[in-house]
Amino acid sequence: MRIIGKRLPPDQFISFLLTIFEGLKDSDANCARAATVIINCLLKERGAVLLEKVPEIMGLIHGKLCEVKDEHVVKAIQQSVYLLASQHKAAVVASLLASPLPFDSHTCSLWRALATEPTLTSQVLELLLDKMNKDVPFTENKSFLLSSSYDRVATVIPLAATCALYEIMSAPESGAAVLGLYPELFVTLLLRVSCTVGVQLPRNLQAKERKSTNPRLAPKILEPCSCAVETLQAMLSRGGSGEVITCMGLEGGWELMKTSEGHEEGVTLLARAMAKHSGPKLPLIVKTLIPVLNSVYEIQRITTIAYFAELLSSNVVNDLILLESLLDNTMSRQKDVCPNVRRLVLRGLANIATGSPDKVRKHGPQLLTAMINGLDDKDDPHNLVALDAMLGLSRLLDLAEEWDVRSILLHITIRIRPFFDNERDEFRSSSINLFGHLNKFCHGNCEDVFFEQIINGLVSLLLHLQDPKPSVVRACKFALRMCGPNMECDELTDLFERQLHDGRGLHFGEFMNDTSKYLMQSFPDTLSRIISTNLFYFKSCWEDIRAAAPMFIGERGFPPPLPAAPAAAEGPSTHSEDQSCR
């Protein structure tokens, strides 16, 4: 047969080969098996001349698999695909990618046949990665002809490549190739997941899914994001990171990654699991992810920065000498056009307080400047960047140089006061808690300017002890305990220390009675300002605070308010009404 293969002219050779394929369905098992031996021998000897015939041959192979029942013949046919791919891998991959989606069981077996030899498997995986990275992951189409909204629809080639990767990596023989391409596979599939969140199937495939009645021919539900997650799981399993899969499953991370609302948290959980169970693989993953920070796709930048932000909370980045690289590249996105990216940058920088607390002092000026910029962010209508800046500052302040903090105390204080009365409780608790931390830097050395800020915020802190949210009440108790020493009134300091501890009940009326008395005795010059500020809370949207405001003014020692509203009086804040609720 080798002689025939070598001697036949190309046109006769191709005709002869295609004729032999008909013998695969011979009723005599011996004849069918003999046909497979001849085919594979011819492919090995003369397969190089078959480039133009690859689609036709692949079609024949798939067709015969549908007809053949003999297990030996089936395995020999799959070997034919391997032989053909070893000489024309790009053509074979292209032909298989053109198979109808979802892949039937026979197409899946042909993909798995390409996992039998590590070198070829690596080359096929690289081709599939290239297909996924070069094509757009989705297109945006109008929901209806007259609609103004757009749906994201998955593109076919990247979807098919994702399914193909799953099949190849499901084969145990692919392990060596997966390990060799671990960083590239992980990053590509992570980004594939991010770009398929909320993405629909093309309409023709949606219709096909509805009509499918044979589960054997379509063993998997074809949903873009689920396919991407399953393929990422297969890659981690074959790459020796099974503990990551288990950890993510226990915390619900995989399901979170599939949703728009939970994707960011899911990526955070994945980074945490990788840091814990697959640390040695992180340096190459980080190196491969860095260019994605400049991706044109917003969701890819969000996914990458969320991954980096969580890594910064782990001490493993120091062991792997990754801190400086992660820090520099995270900071490089401070001016990203996407507010969510800017917000995650601040979260990542604050995470250094957990992962590398000994490095905060060294990088203090950079970190604090980034947080200040976040507080001043004017392009985030929901102020979520400012929220993460406040949370980050509360974590970093105690670890930074005292001089670095004192130089920005006033700016931070003025910037956060408007959030004391924000309608969202997380803004109120975060800003008030941060105000308490700022007070630590003035203990025993409170400048007149900062004392003024305490007086300006005092009414808000006292009245929000009646806040409906326990987290805000706890923050007020903490902030007032921190303010006490800076007010240089021993009676108030002692009162706050005794009465304002977490877990201790507070009799608000008695507490305010004592507070009013000490304020009247120690700070008579500030009383008119305190009363005027109180008036702003008479119309608070929170009932308990609305009731507490006149109680405060009516306590012993305070003069009654003037009948006319003081137009020039300083209120608790200067932010717009849609941000506050008094």
XYZ file of C-alpha atoms in Angstrom, residues 1-7 41 44-45:
10
model
C 0.000 0.000 0.000
C 2.927 2.316 0.616
C 4.133 1.661 -2.943
C 0.691 2.444 -4.353
C 0.543 5.602 -2.254
C 3.910 6.751 -3.538
C 3.390 5.829 -7.204
C -1.418 4.459 5.540
C 0.633 9.143 6.442
C 2.475 8.735 3.127
